[in-house]
Amino acid sequence: MPARDDNPPLLGPDRDDDRPAVTVGDRALRRSELWEAAGVVAQRIAGAPAVAVHGDASLETVVSVVGGLLAGVPVVPVPSDSGTSERAHVLADSGAALWLGPPTEGVSLERVEVDPTARGSASAEPDPDATALIMYTSGTTGKPKGVVMSRRAIAADLDALADAWSWTAGDTLVHGLPLFHVHGLVLGTLGALRHGSPLVHTVRPRPEAYAAAGGTLYFGVPTVWSRVADSDSAARGLSGARLLVSGSAGLPDRVAEKLRALSGLSPVERYGMTETLITVAARADAPVHTGWVGTPVAGVESRLRTEHGDPVPHDGVTVGDLQVRGATMFDGYLGLAEATAASWTDDGWFRTGDAAVITGDGRHRIVGRISVDLIKTGGYRVGAGEIEAALLEHPTVRECAVVGEPDDDLGQRIVAYVVGDDVRPADLIAHVAGGLSAHKRPREVRVLESLPRNAMGKVQKTRLGNAPT
Ligand code: MLC
Ligand code: AMP
């Protein structure tokens, strides 16, 4: 769905509103205050090729991102828990010229001080086709790639979700998700600003904080919903809400059922990727089908193919590779023309890498990833290859294989199988957390005499522990 002719600016029309537009923890800004603080940032960074934003859960992050969008400067959110080598890669690869964040070891970019209480004038919004964000995400191998997202794609997705969920300025949105990924930043922050619904960010996605926030619309990853469902009082505390939305990974049926029993609300699921934004969503006005992620959002089409590219019937049972196309797609991986080309079919569909079934009336169920080397842990996408490369840098590691094993809390838990000398699991976990990021750390390291290999010498991950087959 291309942006409508009467499309409002990405961040929504000017609104005279006395309510706080954004609350993070115990600090809040009204829309006019946010625009004025962001206007100061916009003036300061105007003309930069890109800016890097320390993406912690703070008003400073929101002001920085809005400042970048007002200035028409691509914003590169940097995970707040990133370690030294991952941060260095993101900063160098993105071409960011300025650092909007606290003084940080290893960051030599010129630093811009961001002050939510500063007041300046906001500029007009730029061309809808300009790059809004460059967001880093993992592949099966290699370092994270920069996903280039246009303002137009983001606007189209946010409007499609407003349509699916009847999301209006009358809603108060609550979540506590990281502000450096699509879920928390694009949907959870830019969505709230575009639709004029106040955002209450709980800093961390703790069940009691969700219950105390008194919102109408709640976002969470399945790990968050599982923790809410495990707290009777938190889950019952959501009973006044209008809609609970789950995404970024599959919501287990038992969690959906427990939430329903305690809060009286049936969570709806939606499916997407950093590259495509949210392409499939269950509608607020349709019956809830637990375990299904809904139908394509306005402006998006989907289809199933075999690994050879042949059509797979949409009969609700036959599994195929899910492909999507439409208004919400990314503009490519930054500086990686080959990887970008490889992610599209010859006839213009994006290969999601997910296996799915689709019913005759268009409902989707995600069955799993096509590759065992992309792990989803707590809703974070993590490539096995980048963790293996980090482990191999450690002097005690000779060989290793990383897999995602089923986990009741995280969906998948990162487990590293290691062959080496004097291996100390805690050291290896700290090594990955400090180099890549805390959320990419293995939760467990298992030491082996050798890795299982086939006749060609290739590691057989499916023969490791409880790895998925
Ligand atoms: C522990 N910690 C360590 C550590 N051990 N840090 C460094 N080294 C070590 N060895 C720290 C962690 O950094 C964290 O710190 C804390 O201990 C763990 O806290 P937790 O609450 O137990 O968190 P955890 O179990 O790790 O994570 C659960 C979670 C998180 C749900 C909070 O997974 C999460 O926020 N997930 C959301 C991911 C997301 O938004 N994905 C969307 C991607 S976009 P600290 O300081 O942080 O407390 C996408 C598209 C789409 O997928 O469809 O949406
Ligand atoms: P990311 O790159 O972090 O945006 O992760 C995208 C991936 O998350 C998708 O390719 C899916 O594997 C997974 N995902 C997102 N939403 C869902 C969902 N509702 N159900 C199952 N998997 C999901």
Coordinates of C-alpha atoms and ligand atoms in Angstrom, one line a residue:
M1 CA 0.0 0.0 0.0
P2 CA 1.8 3.1 -1.1
A3 CA 1.6 6.1 1.2
R4 CA -1.8 7.8 0.7
D5 CA -1.8 11.1 -1.1
D6 CA -3.1 12.7 2.0
N7 CA -0.5 10.8 4.0
P8 CA 0.3 12.6 7.2
P9 CA 4.0 13.0 8.1
L10 CA 5.6 9.8 9.3
L11 CA 5.2 10.9 12.9
G12 CA 1.6 11.9 12.5
P13 CA -0.2 15.3 12.2
D14 CA 0.4 18.0 14.8
R15 CA -1.9 17.5 17.7
D16 CA -2.8 19.7 20.5
D17 CA -2.7 17.2 23.4
D18 CA -2.3 17.8 27.1
R19 CA -1.6 14.1 27.8
P20 CA 2.0 12.9 27.8
A21 CA 2.8 11.5 24.3
V22 CA 5.6 9.4 25.7
T23 CA 6.3 8.2 29.2
V24 CA 9.4 6.1 29.9
G25 CA 9.6 5.0 33.5
D26 CA 8.9 8.0 35.6
R27 CA 9.7 10.7 33.0
A28 CA 7.3 12.0 30.4
L29 CA 7.0 14.4 27.5
R30 CA 4.0 16.0 25.9
R31 CA 4.1 16.0 22.1
S32 CA 5.0 19.6 21.8
E33 CA 7.8 19.1 24.3
L34 CA 9.1 16.1 22.5
W35 CA 9.1 18.0 19.2
E36 CA 10.9 20.9 20.7
A37 CA 13.6 18.7 22.3
A38 CA 13.9 16.7 19.0
G39 CA 14.1 20.0 17.1
V40 CA 17.3 20.9 18.9
V41 CA 18.8 17.5 18.0
A42 CA 17.6 17.9 14.4
Q43 CA 19.4 21.2 14.0
R44 CA 22.5 19.8 15.5
I45 CA 22.7 16.8 13.3
A46 CA 21.3 18.3 10.0
G47 CA 23.3 17.1 7.0
A48 CA 25.0 14.1 8.7
P49 CA 25.0 11.0 6.5
A50 CA 23.7 8.9 9.4
V51 CA 23.6 9.1 13.2
A52 CA 24.0 6.3 15.7
V53 CA 21.7 6.2 18.7
H54 CA 22.4 4.4 21.9
G55 CA 19.1 2.5 22.1
D56 CA 18.5 2.2 25.8
A57 CA 15.0 2.5 27.2
S58 CA 15.0 6.2 27.8
L59 CA 13.4 9.5 26.8
E60 CA 16.8 10.4 25.3
T61 CA 16.5 7.6 22.8
V62 CA 13.0 8.7 21.8
V63 CA 14.2 12.3 21.4
S64 CA 17.2 11.2 19.4
V65 CA 15.2 9.1 17.0
V66 CA 12.5 11.7 16.5
G67 CA 15.3 14.3 16.0
G68 CA 16.9 12.1 13.3
L69 CA 13.5 11.7 11.6
L70 CA 12.8 15.4 11.7
A71 CA 16.2 16.2 10.2
G72 CA 15.9 13.5 7.5
V73 CA 19.1 11.9 8.7
P74 CA 19.1 8.0 8.8
V75 CA 19.0 6.8 12.4
V76 CA 21.1 3.7 13.4
P77 CA 19.8 2.3 16.7
V78 CA 22.6 0.6 18.5
P79 CA 21.6 -2.2 21.0
S80 CA 22.1 -0.8 24.5
D81 CA 23.6 -4.2 25.6
S82 CA 26.0 -4.5 22.7
G83 CA 29.5 -5.4 23.3
T84 CA 32.7 -3.9 21.9
S85 CA 33.1 -5.7 18.6
E86 CA 29.4 -5.7 17.6
R87 CA 29.1 -1.9 18.4
A88 CA 32.3 -1.2 16.4
H89 CA 30.9 -3.2 13.4
V90 CA 27.5 -1.3 13.5
L91 CA 29.2 2.1 13.7
A92 CA 31.7 1.4 11.0
D93 CA 29.4 -0.4 8.6
S94 CA 26.6 2.2 8.9
G95 CA 28.7 5.2 8.2
A96 CA 27.2 7.0 11.2
A97 CA 29.0 10.3 11.7
L98 CA 27.7 11.2 15.2
W99 CA 27.0 9.4 18.4
L100 CA 23.8 10.2 20.3
G101 CA 24.4 8.5 23.6
P102 CA 26.4 8.6 26.8
P103 CA 30.2 8.6 26.6
T104 CA 31.1 5.0 25.7
E105 CA 34.4 3.2 25.7
G106 CA 35.5 2.4 22.2
V107 CA 33.2 5.0 20.5
S108 CA 35.3 7.7 18.9
L109 CA 32.5 9.4 16.9
E110 CA 31.8 13.0 17.8
R111 CA 29.2 12.9 20.6
V112 CA 25.9 14.9 20.6
E113 CA 24.4 15.7 24.0
V114 CA 20.7 14.9 23.9
D115 CA 18.5 16.8 26.5
P116 CA 14.8 16.0 26.7
T117 CA 14.3 19.3 28.5
A118 CA 15.9 21.4 25.7
R119 CA 13.5 23.5 23.6
G120 CA 14.1 24.5 20.0
S121 CA 12.1 24.7 16.8
A122 CA 11.2 21.6 14.9
S123 CA 11.8 21.4 11.2
A124 CA 9.4 20.1 8.5
E125 CA 9.5 16.4 7.6
P126 CA 11.5 15.3 4.6
D127 CA 10.6 13.2 1.5
P128 CA 8.7 9.9 2.2
D129 CA 11.2 7.9 0.2
A130 CA 14.2 9.0 2.4
T131 CA 15.8 6.4 4.6
A132 CA 14.3 6.6 8.1
L133 CA 16.2 3.8 9.9
I134 CA 19.1 1.4 9.4
M135 CA 18.5 -1.5 11.7
Y136 CA 21.1 -4.2 12.2
T137 CA 19.9 -7.8 12.2
S138 CA 21.6 -11.3 12.1
G139 CA 21.9 -13.7 9.2
T140 CA 22.8 -17.4 9.4
T141 CA 26.5 -16.5 8.9
G142 CA 28.7 -13.4 9.1
K143 CA 28.2 -10.1 10.9
P144 CA 24.8 -8.4 11.3
K145 CA 23.5 -6.6 8.2
G146 CA 22.1 -3.1 8.1
V147 CA 18.5 -3.2 7.0
V148 CA 17.6 0.1 5.2
M149 CA 14.0 1.2 5.9
S150 CA 12.2 4.0 4.1
R151 CA 9.8 6.3 5.8
R152 CA 7.2 5.2 3.3
A153 CA 7.5 1.5 4.2
I154 CA 7.2 2.4 7.9
A155 CA 4.2 4.6 7.4
A156 CA 2.5 2.0 5.3
D157 CA 3.0 -0.7 7.9
L158 CA 1.8 1.5 10.8
D159 CA -1.3 2.4 8.9
A160 CA -2.0 -1.2 8.0
L161 CA -1.6 -2.2 11.7
A162 CA -3.9 0.6 12.8
D163 CA -6.5 -0.8 10.4
A164 CA -6.0 -4.4 11.7
W165 CA -6.2 -3.5 15.4
S166 CA -8.5 -0.4 15.3
W167 CA -5.6 1.5 16.8
T168 CA -6.5 5.1 17.4
A169 CA -5.5 8.1 19.5
G170 CA -8.0 6.8 22.0
D171 CA -5.6 4.0 22.9
T172 CA -2.9 4.1 25.5
L173 CA -0.1 1.8 24.3
V174 CA 2.0 -0.1 26.9
H175 CA 5.2 -2.1 26.5
G176 CA 8.7 -2.5 27.8
L177 CA 10.5 -3.7 24.7
P178 CA 13.9 -2.7 23.6
L179 CA 14.0 0.5 21.6
F180 CA 16.6 -0.8 19.1
H181 CA 14.4 -3.3 17.1
V182 CA 11.3 -3.2 15.0
H183 CA 8.9 -4.3 17.7
G184 CA 9.7 -1.8 20.4
L185 CA 10.9 1.1 18.2
V186 CA 9.0 1.0 14.9
L187 CA 5.6 -0.4 16.1
G188 CA 5.9 0.5 19.8
T189 CA 7.2 4.1 19.5
L190 CA 6.8 5.4 16.0
G191 CA 3.4 3.7 15.8
A192 CA 2.2 5.5 19.0
L193 CA 3.4 8.8 17.7
R194 CA 1.9 8.4 14.2
H195 CA -1.5 7.4 15.6
G196 CA -1.4 9.8 18.5
S197 CA -1.9 7.2 21.2
P198 CA 0.1 7.9 24.3
L199 CA 3.0 5.4 24.9
V200 CA 3.8 4.2 28.4
H201 CA 7.1 2.4 28.2
T202 CA 7.8 0.4 31.4
V203 CA 11.6 0.4 30.8
R204 CA 11.8 -3.4 31.4
P205 CA 8.9 -5.7 30.3
R206 CA 8.1 -6.8 33.8
P207 CA 4.6 -8.3 34.4
E208 CA 3.8 -6.1 37.4
A209 CA 4.7 -3.0 35.4
Y210 CA 2.5 -4.0 32.6
A211 CA -0.4 -4.5 35.0
A212 CA 0.2 -1.2 36.8
A213 CA 0.3 0.9 33.5
G214 CA -3.5 0.8 32.9
G215 CA -3.3 0.8 29.1
T216 CA -5.7 -0.3 26.4
L217 CA -3.3 -1.8 24.0
Y218 CA -0.3 -4.0 25.0
F219 CA 2.7 -5.3 23.0
G220 CA 4.9 -8.1 24.1
V221 CA 7.1 -10.9 22.8
P222 CA 6.1 -14.5 23.9
T223 CA 8.6 -14.5 26.7
V224 CA 7.0 -11.5 28.2
W225 CA 3.5 -12.9 27.8
S226 CA 4.7 -16.2 29.4
R227 CA 6.0 -14.3 32.4
V228 CA 2.7 -12.3 32.6
A229 CA 0.7 -15.5 32.4
D230 CA 2.8 -17.0 35.3
S231 CA 1.8 -14.1 37.5
D232 CA -1.9 -14.4 38.4
S233 CA -2.1 -10.8 39.7
A234 CA -0.3 -9.3 36.7
A235 CA -2.5 -11.2 34.2
R236 CA -5.7 -10.3 36.0
G237 CA -4.5 -6.7 36.1
L238 CA -4.8 -6.5 32.3
S239 CA -8.5 -7.3 32.3
G240 CA -9.4 -3.7 31.6
A241 CA -7.3 -3.6 28.4
R242 CA -8.8 -3.7 24.8
L243 CA -6.2 -5.8 23.0
L244 CA -3.0 -7.8 23.8
V245 CA -0.7 -8.3 20.9
S246 CA 2.1 -10.9 20.7
G247 CA 4.8 -11.1 18.1
S248 CA 8.5 -11.6 17.2
A249 CA 8.2 -15.3 17.9
G250 CA 5.5 -17.9 18.1
L251 CA 3.2 -17.7 21.1
P252 CA 2.8 -21.1 22.8
D253 CA -0.9 -22.2 23.1
R254 CA -0.6 -22.8 26.8
V255 CA 0.4 -19.1 27.3
A256 CA -2.5 -17.8 25.2
E257 CA -4.9 -20.0 27.1
K258 CA -3.6 -19.0 30.5
L259 CA -3.8 -15.3 29.6
R260 CA -7.3 -15.8 28.4
A261 CA -8.3 -17.5 31.6
L262 CA -6.8 -14.9 33.8
S263 CA -7.4 -11.6 32.0
G264 CA -10.5 -12.5 29.9
L265 CA -8.6 -11.4 26.8
S266 CA -7.4 -13.6 23.9
P267 CA -4.0 -12.3 22.7
V268 CA -3.8 -11.7 18.9
E269 CA -0.6 -12.6 17.1
R270 CA 1.2 -10.9 14.2
Y271 CA 4.2 -11.9 12.2
G272 CA 7.0 -10.0 10.6
M273 CA 10.7 -9.4 10.1
T274 CA 13.1 -6.5 10.3
E275 CA 13.4 -6.6 6.5
T276 CA 9.6 -6.7 5.8
L277 CA 8.1 -5.1 8.9
I278 CA 4.8 -6.7 10.0
T279 CA 3.3 -8.4 7.0
V280 CA 0.7 -10.7 8.6
A281 CA -1.6 -9.9 11.5
A282 CA -4.7 -11.2 13.3
R283 CA -7.4 -8.6 13.2
A284 CA -9.0 -7.2 16.3
D285 CA -12.4 -7.6 14.7
A286 CA -12.0 -11.2 13.7
P287 CA -12.5 -14.4 15.7
V288 CA -9.2 -15.4 17.5
H289 CA -7.5 -18.6 16.2
T290 CA -4.8 -19.5 18.7
G291 CA -1.6 -20.5 17.1
W292 CA -2.3 -18.6 13.9
V293 CA -0.8 -15.2 13.0
G294 CA -3.6 -13.8 10.9
T295 CA -3.9 -12.6 7.3
P296 CA -1.7 -10.3 5.2
V297 CA -2.0 -6.7 6.3
A298 CA -3.3 -4.1 3.8
G299 CA -0.8 -3.6 1.0
V300 CA 1.0 -7.0 1.5
E301 CA 0.6 -10.3 -0.4
S302 CA 2.0 -13.7 0.6
R303 CA 2.5 -17.1 -1.1
L304 CA 4.1 -20.5 -0.4
R305 CA 6.8 -22.1 -2.5
T306 CA 8.8 -25.3 -2.4
E307 CA 12.5 -25.1 -2.0
H308 CA 12.6 -25.4 -5.9
G309 CA 10.3 -22.5 -6.3
D310 CA 7.1 -24.5 -7.2
P311 CA 3.7 -23.4 -5.8
V312 CA 2.5 -25.0 -2.6
P313 CA -1.3 -25.1 -2.1
H314 CA -2.9 -22.8 0.4
D315 CA -4.9 -25.6 2.0
G316 CA -4.0 -25.0 5.7
V317 CA -1.9 -28.1 6.0
T318 CA 0.8 -28.2 3.3
V319 CA 4.0 -26.5 4.5
G320 CA 6.0 -24.2 2.2
D321 CA 8.6 -21.5 2.3
L322 CA 6.8 -18.2 3.0
Q323 CA 7.4 -15.3 0.6
V324 CA 6.0 -11.8 0.8
R325 CA 5.9 -8.6 -1.2
G326 CA 4.3 -5.2 -0.9
A327 CA 4.5 -1.7 0.5
T328 CA 6.3 -2.5 3.8
M329 CA 9.5 -4.0 2.3
F330 CA 13.0 -2.7 3.1
D331 CA 15.2 -1.0 0.6
G332 CA 18.1 -3.5 0.8
Y333 CA 21.0 -4.5 3.1
L334 CA 23.4 -1.6 3.4
G335 CA 26.3 -2.0 1.0
L336 CA 25.5 -5.7 0.4
A337 CA 24.0 -5.9 -3.2
E338 CA 24.6 -9.6 -3.5
A339 CA 22.9 -10.5 -0.2
T340 CA 20.0 -8.1 -1.1
A341 CA 19.5 -9.8 -4.5
A342 CA 19.7 -13.3 -2.9
S343 CA 16.9 -12.4 -0.6
W344 CA 14.4 -11.9 -3.5
T345 CA 13.0 -14.3 -6.0
D346 CA 13.4 -13.6 -9.7
D347 CA 9.8 -12.5 -9.8
G348 CA 10.1 -10.0 -7.0
W349 CA 9.0 -11.8 -3.7
F350 CA 11.0 -11.6 -0.5
R351 CA 12.1 -15.0 0.9
T352 CA 11.3 -14.8 4.6
G353 CA 13.2 -18.0 5.5
D354 CA 10.2 -19.1 7.5
A355 CA 8.1 -22.2 6.8
A356 CA 4.4 -21.7 7.0
V357 CA 0.9 -23.0 6.1
I358 CA -1.8 -20.8 4.7
T359 CA -5.6 -21.6 4.6
G360 CA -7.8 -21.1 1.6
D361 CA -9.1 -17.9 3.3
G362 CA -5.6 -16.5 3.8
R363 CA -4.9 -17.3 7.5
H364 CA -1.2 -18.1 8.2
R365 CA 0.5 -20.3 10.7
I366 CA 4.3 -20.1 11.1
V367 CA 5.7 -23.6 11.4
G368 CA 9.4 -22.8 12.0
R369 CA 12.6 -21.5 10.4
I370 CA 14.0 -23.1 7.3
S371 CA 17.5 -22.9 8.7
V372 CA 18.6 -24.2 12.1
D373 CA 21.2 -21.4 12.1
L374 CA 18.8 -18.6 12.9
I375 CA 17.8 -18.7 16.5
K376 CA 14.9 -16.8 18.2
T377 CA 15.6 -16.3 21.9
G378 CA 13.3 -14.1 23.9
G379 CA 12.2 -12.6 20.6
Y380 CA 15.7 -11.7 19.6
R381 CA 17.0 -13.0 16.2
V382 CA 20.5 -14.4 16.6
G383 CA 22.7 -16.0 14.0
A384 CA 24.5 -19.2 15.1
G385 CA 27.4 -18.3 12.8
E386 CA 28.2 -15.0 14.5
I387 CA 28.3 -16.7 18.0
E388 CA 30.5 -19.5 16.6
A389 CA 32.9 -16.9 15.2
A390 CA 33.1 -15.1 18.5
L391 CA 33.7 -18.3 20.4
L392 CA 36.5 -19.4 18.0
E393 CA 38.3 -16.1 18.9
H394 CA 38.7 -17.4 22.4
P395 CA 42.0 -19.1 23.0
T396 CA 40.5 -22.2 24.7
V397 CA 38.1 -23.0 21.9
R398 CA 39.2 -25.3 19.0
E399 CA 35.8 -26.2 17.5
C400 CA 32.2 -25.2 18.3
A401 CA 28.6 -25.4 17.1
V402 CA 25.8 -23.2 18.4
V403 CA 22.2 -24.2 18.4
G404 CA 18.8 -23.0 19.7
E405 CA 17.3 -25.5 22.1
P406 CA 13.6 -25.4 23.2
D407 CA 13.1 -23.3 26.3
D408 CA 9.9 -22.7 28.2
D409 CA 10.8 -19.1 29.0
L410 CA 12.8 -17.9 26.0
G411 CA 11.3 -20.1 23.3
Q412 CA 14.8 -21.1 22.3
R413 CA 17.9 -21.0 24.5
I414 CA 21.3 -20.5 22.9
V415 CA 23.5 -23.5 23.6
A416 CA 27.1 -23.7 22.6
Y417 CA 28.8 -27.1 22.1
V418 CA 32.6 -26.6 22.4
V419 CA 35.7 -28.7 21.9
G420 CA 38.8 -27.2 23.4
D421 CA 41.4 -27.1 26.2
D422 CA 40.5 -26.0 29.8
V423 CA 37.2 -24.7 28.6
R424 CA 35.5 -22.6 31.3
P425 CA 31.8 -22.1 30.4
A426 CA 31.4 -18.9 32.4
D427 CA 34.4 -17.3 30.6
L428 CA 33.0 -18.1 27.2
I429 CA 29.6 -16.7 28.1
A430 CA 31.2 -13.5 29.3
H431 CA 33.3 -13.4 26.2
V432 CA 30.2 -13.5 23.9
A433 CA 28.3 -11.0 26.1
G434 CA 31.2 -8.5 26.1
G435 CA 32.0 -8.8 22.4
L436 CA 28.6 -9.3 20.7
S437 CA 25.9 -8.4 23.1
A438 CA 24.4 -9.7 26.4
H439 CA 21.3 -11.0 24.6
K440 CA 23.4 -13.1 22.3
R441 CA 25.3 -14.9 25.1
P442 CA 24.9 -18.7 25.3
R443 CA 22.8 -19.6 28.3
E444 CA 24.7 -22.9 28.4
V445 CA 28.1 -24.2 27.2
R446 CA 28.5 -28.0 26.9
V447 CA 32.0 -29.4 26.4
L448 CA 32.5 -32.3 24.0
E449 CA 35.4 -34.5 22.9
S450 CA 34.4 -33.9 19.3
L451 CA 31.5 -32.6 17.2
P452 CA 29.3 -35.0 15.3
R453 CA 30.2 -34.7 11.6
N454 CA 28.9 -36.4 8.4
A455 CA 31.1 -38.1 5.9
M456 CA 31.9 -34.8 4.2
G457 CA 33.1 -33.4 7.6
K458 CA 30.1 -31.1 8.0
V459 CA 28.9 -30.6 11.6
Q460 CA 25.5 -32.3 12.1
K461 CA 23.7 -29.9 14.4
T462 CA 20.6 -32.1 14.5
R463 CA 22.6 -34.7 16.4
L464 CA 23.5 -32.3 19.2
G465 CA 21.6 -32.5 22.5
N466 CA 18.0 -31.3 22.1
A467 CA 18.7 -29.3 18.9
P468 CA 15.7 -29.1 16.6
T469 CA 15.6 -31.6 13.8
Ligands
MLC1 C1 22.9 -11.9 32.6 N1 23.0 -10.6 32.1 C2 24.2 -10.5 31.6 C3 24.9 -11.8 31.8 N2 24.0 -12.6 32.4 N3 24.9 -9.5 31.0 C4 26.1 -9.7 30.6 N4 26.8 -10.9 30.8 C5 26.2 -11.9 31.3 N5 26.9 -13.1 31.4 C6 22.0 -9.6 32.1 C7 21.3 -9.2 30.8 O1 21.9 -8.4 30.0 C8 20.1 -8.5 31.4 O2 20.4 -7.3 31.9 C9 19.7 -9.4 32.5 O3 20.9 -10.0 32.9 C10 18.8 -10.5 32.1 O4 17.6 -10.1 32.5 P1 16.2 -10.9 32.2 O5 15.1 -10.0 32.5 O6 16.3 -12.2 32.7 O7 16.2 -10.9 30.6 P2 16.4 -12.1 29.6 O8 15.8 -13.4 30.2 O9 17.8 -12.1 29.2 O10 15.4 -11.6 28.5 C11 14.0 -11.7 28.4 C12 13.4 -10.5 27.7 C13 14.3 -10.1 26.5 C14 12.0 -10.8 27.3 C15 13.4 -9.3 28.7 O11 14.5 -11.3 25.8 C16 13.7 -9.1 25.6 O12 13.6 -7.9 25.9 N6 13.2 -9.5 24.4 C17 12.6 -8.6 23.4 C18 13.3 -8.8 22.1 C19 12.7 -8.0 21.0 O13 12.2 -6.9 21.2 N7 12.6 -8.6 19.8 C20 12.0 -7.9 18.6 C21 12.9 -8.0 17.4 S1 12.0 -7.3 16.0 P3 19.6 -5.9 31.8 O14 20.5 -4.8 32.1 O15 19.1 -5.8 30.4 O16 18.5 -6.1 32.8 C22 11.2 -8.6 15.3 C23 10.2 -8.3 14.3 C24 8.9 -8.7 14.8 O17 11.3 -9.7 15.7 O18 8.1 -9.5 14.3 O19 8.6 -8.1 15.9
AMP2 P1 13.6 -10.2 13.3 O1 14.6 -10.2 12.3 O2 14.2 -10.0 14.7 O3 12.7 -9.2 12.8 O4 12.9 -11.6 13.3 C1 12.1 -12.0 12.3 C2 11.7 -13.5 12.6 O5 10.9 -13.6 13.8 C3 10.8 -14.1 11.5 O6 11.5 -14.5 10.4 C4 10.1 -15.2 12.3 O7 11.0 -16.3 12.3 C5 10.0 -14.7 13.7 N1 8.7 -14.2 14.0 C6 8.2 -13.0 14.1 N2 6.9 -13.0 14.5 C7 6.5 -14.2 14.7 C8 5.3 -14.9 15.0 N3 4.2 -14.3 15.4 N4 5.3 -16.3 15.1 C9 6.4 -17.0 14.8 N5 7.6 -16.4 14.4 C10 7.7 -15.1 14.3

